[in-house]
mmCIF file with all atom_site columns, C-alpha atoms in Angstrom:
data_model
loop_
_atom_site.group_PDB
_atom_site.id
_atom_site.type_symbol
_atom_site.label_atom_id
_atom_site.label_alt_id
_atom_site.label_comp_id
_atom_site.label_asym_id
_atom_site.label_entity_id
_atom_site.label_seq_id
_atom_site.pdbx_PDB_ins_code
_atom_site.Cartn_x
_atom_site.Cartn_y
_atom_site.Cartn_z
_atom_site.occupancy
_atom_site.B_iso_or_equiv
_atom_site.pdbx_formal_charge
_atom_site.auth_seq_id
_atom_site.auth_comp_id
_atom_site.auth_asym_id
_atom_site.auth_atom_id
_atom_site.pdbx_PDB_model_num
ATOM 1   C CA . MET A 1 1   ? -4.153  -4.444  -8.937  1.00 0.00 ? 1   MET A CA 1
ATOM 2   C CA . ILE A 1 2   ? -2.474  -6.181  -6.052  1.00 0.00 ? 2   ILE A CA 1
ATOM 3   C CA . PRO A 1 3   ? -2.420  -9.994  -6.491  1.00 0.00 ? 3   PRO A CA 1
ATOM 4   C CA . GLY A 1 4   ? -4.907  -11.914 -4.412  1.00 0.00 ? 4   GLY A CA 1
ATOM 5   C CA . MET A 1 5   ? -7.264  -8.943  -4.200  1.00 0.00 ? 5   MET A CA 1
ATOM 6   C CA . PRO A 1 6   ? -10.078 -8.634  -6.735  1.00 0.00 ? 6   PRO A CA 1
ATOM 7   C CA . PRO A 1 7   ? -10.580 -5.241  -8.368  1.00 0.00 ? 7   PRO A CA 1
ATOM 8   C CA . PRO A 1 8   ? -12.842 -2.864  -6.398  1.00 0.00 ? 8   PRO A CA 1
ATOM 9   C CA . GLU A 1 9   ? -15.732 -3.354  -8.834  1.00 0.00 ? 9   GLU A CA 1
ATOM 10  C CA . ALA A 1 10  ? -15.822 -7.055  -7.915  1.00 0.00 ? 10  ALA A CA 1
ATOM 11  C CA . PHE A 1 11  ? -17.028 -6.319  -4.381  1.00 0.00 ? 11  PHE A CA 1
ATOM 12  C CA . ASP A 1 12  ? -20.705 -6.402  -3.568  1.00 0.00 ? 12  ASP A CA 1
ATOM 13  C CA . PHE A 1 13  ? -20.796 -3.081  -1.707  1.00 0.00 ? 13  PHE A CA 1
ATOM 14  C CA . GLU A 1 14  ? -20.462 0.584   -2.427  1.00 0.00 ? 14  GLU A CA 1
ATOM 15  C CA . PHE A 1 15  ? -17.534 2.590   -1.232  1.00 0.00 ? 15  PHE A CA 1
ATOM 16  C CA . ARG A 1 16  ? -18.457 5.397   1.135   1.00 0.00 ? 16  ARG A CA 1
ATOM 17  C CA . ASP A 1 17  ? -16.681 8.629   1.967   1.00 0.00 ? 17  ASP A CA 1
ATOM 18  C CA . GLU A 1 18  ? -15.940 7.318   5.460   1.00 0.00 ? 18  GLU A CA 1
ATOM 19  C CA . ASP A 1 19  ? -13.983 4.433   3.900   1.00 0.00 ? 19  ASP A CA 1
ATOM 20  C CA . LEU A 1 20  ? -11.309 7.014   3.046   1.00 0.00 ? 20  LEU A CA 1
ATOM 21  C CA . GLU A 1 21  ? -10.931 8.198   6.651   1.00 0.00 ? 21  GLU A CA 1
ATOM 22  C CA . PRO A 1 22  ? -8.232  5.702   7.759   1.00 0.00 ? 22  PRO A CA 1
ATOM 23  C CA . LEU A 1 23  ? -6.199  6.500   4.632   1.00 0.00 ? 23  LEU A CA 1
ATOM 24  C CA . ARG A 1 24  ? -6.599  10.244  5.245   1.00 0.00 ? 24  ARG A CA 1
ATOM 25  C CA . ARG A 1 25  ? -5.316  9.709   8.795   1.00 0.00 ? 25  ARG A CA 1
ATOM 26  C CA . PHE A 1 26  ? -2.412  7.641   7.487   1.00 0.00 ? 26  PHE A CA 1
ATOM 27  C CA . LEU A 1 27  ? -1.465  10.317  4.965   1.00 0.00 ? 27  LEU A CA 1
ATOM 28  C CA . ALA A 1 28  ? -1.678  13.023  7.646   1.00 0.00 ? 28  ALA A CA 1
ATOM 29  C CA . ASP A 1 29  ? 0.311   10.774  10.030  1.00 0.00 ? 29  ASP A CA 1
ATOM 30  C CA . GLU A 1 30  ? -2.484  10.899  12.627  1.00 0.00 ? 30  GLU A CA 1
ATOM 31  C CA . ASP A 1 31  ? -3.496  8.277   15.172  1.00 0.00 ? 31  ASP A CA 1
ATOM 32  C CA . GLY A 1 32  ? -6.186  5.757   14.386  1.00 0.00 ? 32  GLY A CA 1
ATOM 33  C CA . TRP A 1 33  ? -5.270  4.972   10.781  1.00 0.00 ? 33  TRP A CA 1
ATOM 34  C CA . TRP A 1 34  ? -4.412  1.333   11.631  1.00 0.00 ? 34  TRP A CA 1
ATOM 35  C CA . VAL A 1 35  ? -7.976  0.358   12.641  1.00 0.00 ? 35  VAL A CA 1
ATOM 36  C CA . PRO A 1 36  ? -8.693  -1.540  9.373   1.00 0.00 ? 36  PRO A CA 1
ATOM 37  C CA . PHE A 1 37  ? -5.582  -3.636  9.966   1.00 0.00 ? 37  PHE A CA 1
ATOM 38  C CA . ASP A 1 38  ? -6.506  -4.484  13.573  1.00 0.00 ? 38  ASP A CA 1
ATOM 39  C CA . SER A 1 39  ? -10.091 -5.431  12.702  1.00 0.00 ? 39  SER A CA 1
ATOM 40  C CA . ASP A 1 40  ? -11.816 -8.450  11.191  1.00 0.00 ? 40  ASP A CA 1
ATOM 41  C CA . PRO A 1 41  ? -10.884 -8.376  7.484   1.00 0.00 ? 41  PRO A CA 1
ATOM 42  C CA . GLY A 1 42  ? -14.175 -10.069 6.636   1.00 0.00 ? 42  GLY A CA 1
ATOM 43  C CA . ALA A 1 43  ? -16.264 -7.129  7.816   1.00 0.00 ? 43  ALA A CA 1
ATOM 44  C CA . GLU A 1 44  ? -17.614 -5.186  4.862   1.00 0.00 ? 44  GLU A CA 1
ATOM 45  C CA . ARG A 1 45  ? -16.476 -1.708  5.959   1.00 0.00 ? 45  ARG A CA 1
ATOM 46  C CA . VAL A 1 46  ? -13.048 -3.008  7.030   1.00 0.00 ? 46  VAL A CA 1
ATOM 47  C CA . LEU A 1 47  ? -12.619 -4.654  3.643   1.00 0.00 ? 47  LEU A CA 1
ATOM 48  C CA . ALA A 1 48  ? -13.611 -1.403  1.934   1.00 0.00 ? 48  ALA A CA 1
ATOM 49  C CA . GLU A 1 49  ? -11.043 0.520   3.994   1.00 0.00 ? 49  GLU A CA 1
ATOM 50  C CA . ARG A 1 50  ? -8.330  -1.996  3.116   1.00 0.00 ? 50  ARG A CA 1
ATOM 51  C CA . VAL A 1 51  ? -9.182  -1.809  -0.581  1.00 0.00 ? 51  VAL A CA 1
ATOM 52  C CA . VAL A 1 52  ? -8.804  1.974   -0.368  1.00 0.00 ? 52  VAL A CA 1
ATOM 53  C CA . PHE A 1 53  ? -5.260  1.476   0.984   1.00 0.00 ? 53  PHE A CA 1
ATOM 54  C CA . LEU A 1 54  ? -4.508  -0.956  -1.849  1.00 0.00 ? 54  LEU A CA 1
ATOM 55  C CA . GLY A 1 55  ? -5.755  1.546   -4.406  1.00 0.00 ? 55  GLY A CA 1
ATOM 56  C CA . ALA A 1 56  ? -3.664  4.308   -2.856  1.00 0.00 ? 56  ALA A CA 1
ATOM 57  C CA . PHE A 1 57  ? -0.609  2.039   -2.889  1.00 0.00 ? 57  PHE A CA 1
ATOM 58  C CA . GLU A 1 58  ? -1.067  1.206   -6.551  1.00 0.00 ? 58  GLU A CA 1
ATOM 59  C CA . ALA A 1 59  ? -1.627  4.849   -7.514  1.00 0.00 ? 59  ALA A CA 1
ATOM 60  C CA . ALA A 1 60  ? 1.358   6.054   -5.482  1.00 0.00 ? 60  ALA A CA 1
ATOM 61  C CA . VAL A 1 61  ? 3.705   3.437   -6.946  1.00 0.00 ? 61  VAL A CA 1
ATOM 62  C CA . LYS A 1 62  ? 2.555   4.278   -10.468 1.00 0.00 ? 62  LYS A CA 1
ATOM 63  C CA . ARG A 1 63  ? 2.940   7.994   -9.802  1.00 0.00 ? 63  ARG A CA 1
ATOM 64  C CA . ARG A 1 64  ? 6.480   7.501   -8.495  1.00 0.00 ? 64  ARG A CA 1
ATOM 65  C CA . PHE A 1 65  ? 7.802   4.827   -10.867 1.00 0.00 ? 65  PHE A CA 1
ATOM 66  C CA . ALA A 1 66  ? 5.728   4.709   -14.068 1.00 0.00 ? 66  ALA A CA 1
ATOM 67  C CA . ALA A 1 67  ? 7.970   7.153   -15.928 1.00 0.00 ? 67  ALA A CA 1
ATOM 68  C CA . GLY A 1 68  ? 11.348  5.522   -16.257 1.00 0.00 ? 68  GLY A CA 1
ATOM 69  C CA . PHE A 1 69  ? 10.544  2.406   -14.209 1.00 0.00 ? 69  PHE A CA 1
ATOM 70  C CA . THR A 1 70  ? 13.340  -0.131  -13.841 1.00 0.00 ? 70  THR A CA 1
ATOM 71  C CA . ARG A 1 71  ? 13.604  -3.168  -11.606 1.00 0.00 ? 71  ARG A CA 1
ATOM 72  C CA . ALA A 1 72  ? 16.916  -1.809  -10.340 1.00 0.00 ? 72  ALA A CA 1
ATOM 73  C CA . GLY A 1 73  ? 15.158  1.426   -9.330  1.00 0.00 ? 73  GLY A CA 1
ATOM 74  C CA . ILE A 1 74  ? 12.634  -0.537  -7.275  1.00 0.00 ? 74  ILE A CA 1
ATOM 75  C CA . ILE A 1 75  ? 15.368  -2.609  -5.658  1.00 0.00 ? 75  ILE A CA 1
ATOM 76  C CA . ARG A 1 76  ? 17.252  0.596   -4.727  1.00 0.00 ? 76  ARG A CA 1
ATOM 77  C CA . PHE A 1 77  ? 14.063  2.165   -3.352  1.00 0.00 ? 77  PHE A CA 1
ATOM 78  C CA . VAL A 1 78  ? 13.391  -0.866  -1.110  1.00 0.00 ? 78  VAL A CA 1
ATOM 79  C CA . ALA A 1 79  ? 17.047  -1.078  -0.027  1.00 0.00 ? 79  ALA A CA 1
ATOM 80  C CA . ASP A 1 80  ? 17.061  2.618   0.897   1.00 0.00 ? 80  ASP A CA 1
ATOM 81  C CA . LEU A 1 81  ? 13.825  2.158   2.824   1.00 0.00 ? 81  LEU A CA 1
ATOM 82  C CA . ARG A 1 82  ? 15.317  -0.775  4.771   1.00 0.00 ? 82  ARG A CA 1
ATOM 83  C CA . ILE A 1 83  ? 18.407  1.289   5.580   1.00 0.00 ? 83  ILE A CA 1
ATOM 84  C CA . ASP A 1 84  ? 16.233  4.138   6.849   1.00 0.00 ? 84  ASP A CA 1
ATOM 85  C CA . LEU A 1 85  ? 14.214  1.707   8.978   1.00 0.00 ? 85  LEU A CA 1
ATOM 86  C CA . GLY A 1 86  ? 17.403  0.863   10.862  1.00 0.00 ? 86  GLY A CA 1
ATOM 87  C CA . GLY A 1 87  ? 16.622  -1.550  13.673  1.00 0.00 ? 87  GLY A CA 1
ATOM 88  C CA . ASP A 1 88  ? 13.125  -2.091  12.266  1.00 0.00 ? 88  ASP A CA 1
ATOM 89  C CA . ALA A 1 89  ? 14.420  -3.191  8.842   1.00 0.00 ? 89  ALA A CA 1
ATOM 90  C CA . GLY A 1 90  ? 13.306  -6.745  9.615   1.00 0.00 ? 90  GLY A CA 1
ATOM 91  C CA . GLU A 1 91  ? 9.696   -5.536  9.416   1.00 0.00 ? 91  GLU A CA 1
ATOM 92  C CA . LEU A 1 92  ? 10.081  -5.180  5.642   1.00 0.00 ? 92  LEU A CA 1
ATOM 93  C CA . ALA A 1 93  ? 10.438  -8.308  3.507   1.00 0.00 ? 93  ALA A CA 1
ATOM 94  C CA . PRO A 1 94  ? 12.351  -6.918  0.519   1.00 0.00 ? 94  PRO A CA 1
ATOM 95  C CA . ARG A 1 95  ? 11.181  -9.451  -2.052  1.00 0.00 ? 95  ARG A CA 1
ATOM 96  C CA . THR A 1 96  ? 7.563   -8.965  -1.014  1.00 0.00 ? 96  THR A CA 1
ATOM 97  C CA . ALA A 1 97  ? 7.876   -5.162  -1.238  1.00 0.00 ? 97  ALA A CA 1
ATOM 98  C CA . GLU A 1 98  ? 9.552   -5.372  -4.636  1.00 0.00 ? 98  GLU A CA 1
ATOM 99  C CA . LEU A 1 99  ? 6.935   -7.784  -5.991  1.00 0.00 ? 99  LEU A CA 1
ATOM 100 C CA . LEU A 1 100 ? 4.056   -5.643  -4.694  1.00 0.00 ? 100 LEU A CA 1
ATOM 101 C CA . MET A 1 101 ? 5.541   -2.585  -6.372  1.00 0.00 ? 101 MET A CA 1
ATOM 102 C CA . ARG A 1 102 ? 6.233   -4.412  -9.627  1.00 0.00 ? 102 ARG A CA 1
ATOM 103 C CA . SER A 1 103 ? 2.714   -5.828  -9.509  1.00 0.00 ? 103 SER A CA 1
ATOM 104 C CA . ALA A 1 104 ? 1.274   -2.323  -9.244  1.00 0.00 ? 104 ALA A CA 1
ATOM 105 C CA . LEU A 1 105 ? 3.284   -1.506  -12.375 1.00 0.00 ? 105 LEU A CA 1
ATOM 106 C CA . GLY A 1 106 ? 2.096   -4.648  -14.193 1.00 0.00 ? 106 GLY A CA 1
ATOM 107 C CA . ASP A 1 107 ? 5.554   -6.254  -14.198 1.00 0.00 ? 107 ASP A CA 1
ATOM 108 C CA . VAL A 1 108 ? 5.134   -9.656  -12.536 1.00 0.00 ? 108 VAL A CA 1
ATOM 109 C CA . THR A 1 109 ? 4.611   -13.166 -13.818 1.00 0.00 ? 109 THR A CA 1
ATOM 110 C CA . MET A 1 110 ? 1.687   -15.215 -12.562 1.00 0.00 ? 110 MET A CA 1
ATOM 111 C CA . GLU A 1 111 ? 4.090   -17.340 -10.498 1.00 0.00 ? 111 GLU A CA 1
ATOM 112 C CA . GLU A 1 112 ? 5.534   -14.213 -8.864  1.00 0.00 ? 112 GLU A CA 1
ATOM 113 C CA . ALA A 1 113 ? 2.063   -12.803 -8.240  1.00 0.00 ? 113 ALA A CA 1
ATOM 114 C CA . LEU A 1 114 ? 0.984   -15.955 -6.435  1.00 0.00 ? 114 LEU A CA 1
ATOM 115 C CA . SER A 1 115 ? 4.099   -15.914 -4.250  1.00 0.00 ? 115 SER A CA 1
ATOM 116 C CA . ILE A 1 116 ? 3.231   -12.468 -2.880  1.00 0.00 ? 116 ILE A CA 1
ATOM 117 C CA . THR A 1 117 ? 0.226   -13.740 -0.954  1.00 0.00 ? 117 THR A CA 1
ATOM 118 C CA . GLU A 1 118 ? 2.113   -16.596 0.719   1.00 0.00 ? 118 GLU A CA 1
ATOM 119 C CA . ASP A 1 119 ? 2.676   -14.410 3.788   1.00 0.00 ? 119 ASP A CA 1
ATOM 120 C CA . PRO A 1 120 ? -0.248  -11.990 4.288   1.00 0.00 ? 120 PRO A CA 1
ATOM 121 C CA . GLU A 1 121 ? 1.420   -10.297 7.270   1.00 0.00 ? 121 GLU A CA 1
ATOM 122 C CA . ALA A 1 122 ? 4.574   -9.560  5.253   1.00 0.00 ? 122 ALA A CA 1
ATOM 123 C CA . GLU A 1 123 ? 2.365   -8.275  2.440   1.00 0.00 ? 123 GLU A CA 1
ATOM 124 C CA . VAL A 1 124 ? 0.543   -5.829  4.735   1.00 0.00 ? 124 VAL A CA 1
ATOM 125 C CA . HIS A 1 125 ? 3.797   -4.645  6.343   1.00 0.00 ? 125 HIS A CA 1
ATOM 126 C CA . ALA A 1 126 ? 5.405   -4.108  2.944   1.00 0.00 ? 126 ALA A CA 1
ATOM 127 C CA . LEU A 1 127 ? 2.387   -2.271  1.593   1.00 0.00 ? 127 LEU A CA 1
ATOM 128 C CA . LEU A 1 128 ? 2.194   0.077   4.575   1.00 0.00 ? 128 LEU A CA 1
ATOM 129 C CA . LEU A 1 129 ? 5.933   0.737   4.807   1.00 0.00 ? 129 LEU A CA 1
ATOM 130 C CA . VAL A 1 130 ? 6.268   1.470   1.086   1.00 0.00 ? 130 VAL A CA 1
ATOM 131 C CA . LEU A 1 131 ? 3.112   3.596   1.108   1.00 0.00 ? 131 LEU A CA 1
ATOM 132 C CA . GLY A 1 132 ? 4.470   5.468   4.128   1.00 0.00 ? 132 GLY A CA 1
ATOM 133 C CA . ARG A 1 133 ? 7.702   6.253   2.272   1.00 0.00 ? 133 ARG A CA 1
ATOM 134 C CA . LEU A 1 134 ? 5.799   7.392   -0.810  1.00 0.00 ? 134 LEU A CA 1
ATOM 135 C CA . ARG A 1 135 ? 3.577   9.518   1.439   1.00 0.00 ? 135 ARG A CA 1
ATOM 136 C CA . ASP A 1 136 ? 6.654   11.131  2.979   1.00 0.00 ? 136 ASP A CA 1
ATOM 137 C CA . GLU A 1 137 ? 7.997   11.894  -0.494  1.00 0.00 ? 137 GLU A CA 1
ATOM 138 C CA . CYS A 1 138 ? 4.727   13.296  -1.871  1.00 0.00 ? 138 CYS A CA 1
ATOM 139 C CA . VAL A 1 139 ? 2.793   14.840  1.019   1.00 0.00 ? 139 VAL A CA 1
ATOM 140 C CA . THR A 1 140 ? 4.705   17.967  1.912   1.00 0.00 ? 140 THR A CA 1
ATOM 141 C CA . GLU A 1 141 ? 2.008   20.656  2.099   1.00 0.00 ? 141 GLU A CA 1
ATOM 142 C CA . PRO A 1 142 ? -0.786  21.049  4.669   1.00 0.00 ? 142 PRO A CA 1
ATOM 143 C CA . ASP A 1 143 ? -3.345  20.102  2.002   1.00 0.00 ? 143 ASP A CA 1
ATOM 144 C CA . GLY A 1 144 ? -1.043  17.314  0.845   1.00 0.00 ? 144 GLY A CA 1
ATOM 145 C CA . PRO A 1 145 ? -3.162  14.383  2.048   1.00 0.00 ? 145 PRO A CA 1
ATOM 146 C CA . ASP A 1 146 ? -6.177  15.571  0.062   1.00 0.00 ? 146 ASP A CA 1
ATOM 147 C CA . ALA A 1 147 ? -4.006  16.336  -2.964  1.00 0.00 ? 147 ALA A CA 1
ATOM 148 C CA . PHE A 1 148 ? -2.466  12.859  -2.651  1.00 0.00 ? 148 PHE A CA 1
ATOM 149 C CA . LEU A 1 149 ? -5.936  11.281  -2.625  1.00 0.00 ? 149 LEU A CA 1
#
């Protein structure tokens, strides 16, 4: 699980089908997916939607890197992503992205895990940019978003 975020079973609410809608929009590259990130994070439904994104991030990173994972592979992935972002490369904090990905793979120390949450904005940007790249790699068919979920 992503540091600083309790596991989904720790929340005192049930996940609903509509909590997946922003992620479905994100995966289909449709407008409106960003609503949970422009809303009050303390609201129950917004928190549920954000947790869904975290779960998707963790699953996507594991799917992509679990077999044959190396730290060098993650560093290359993040470097390639920054290159592709061009003028927007500053939106992605490389160390944060690398630590989030390694965390999803269970490869961080407690000290490293705590450092991830020092800049929540960088954490959200890294999560969304990495998830977007993994989406682009995995979602290639019209039914891709549902298959990805």
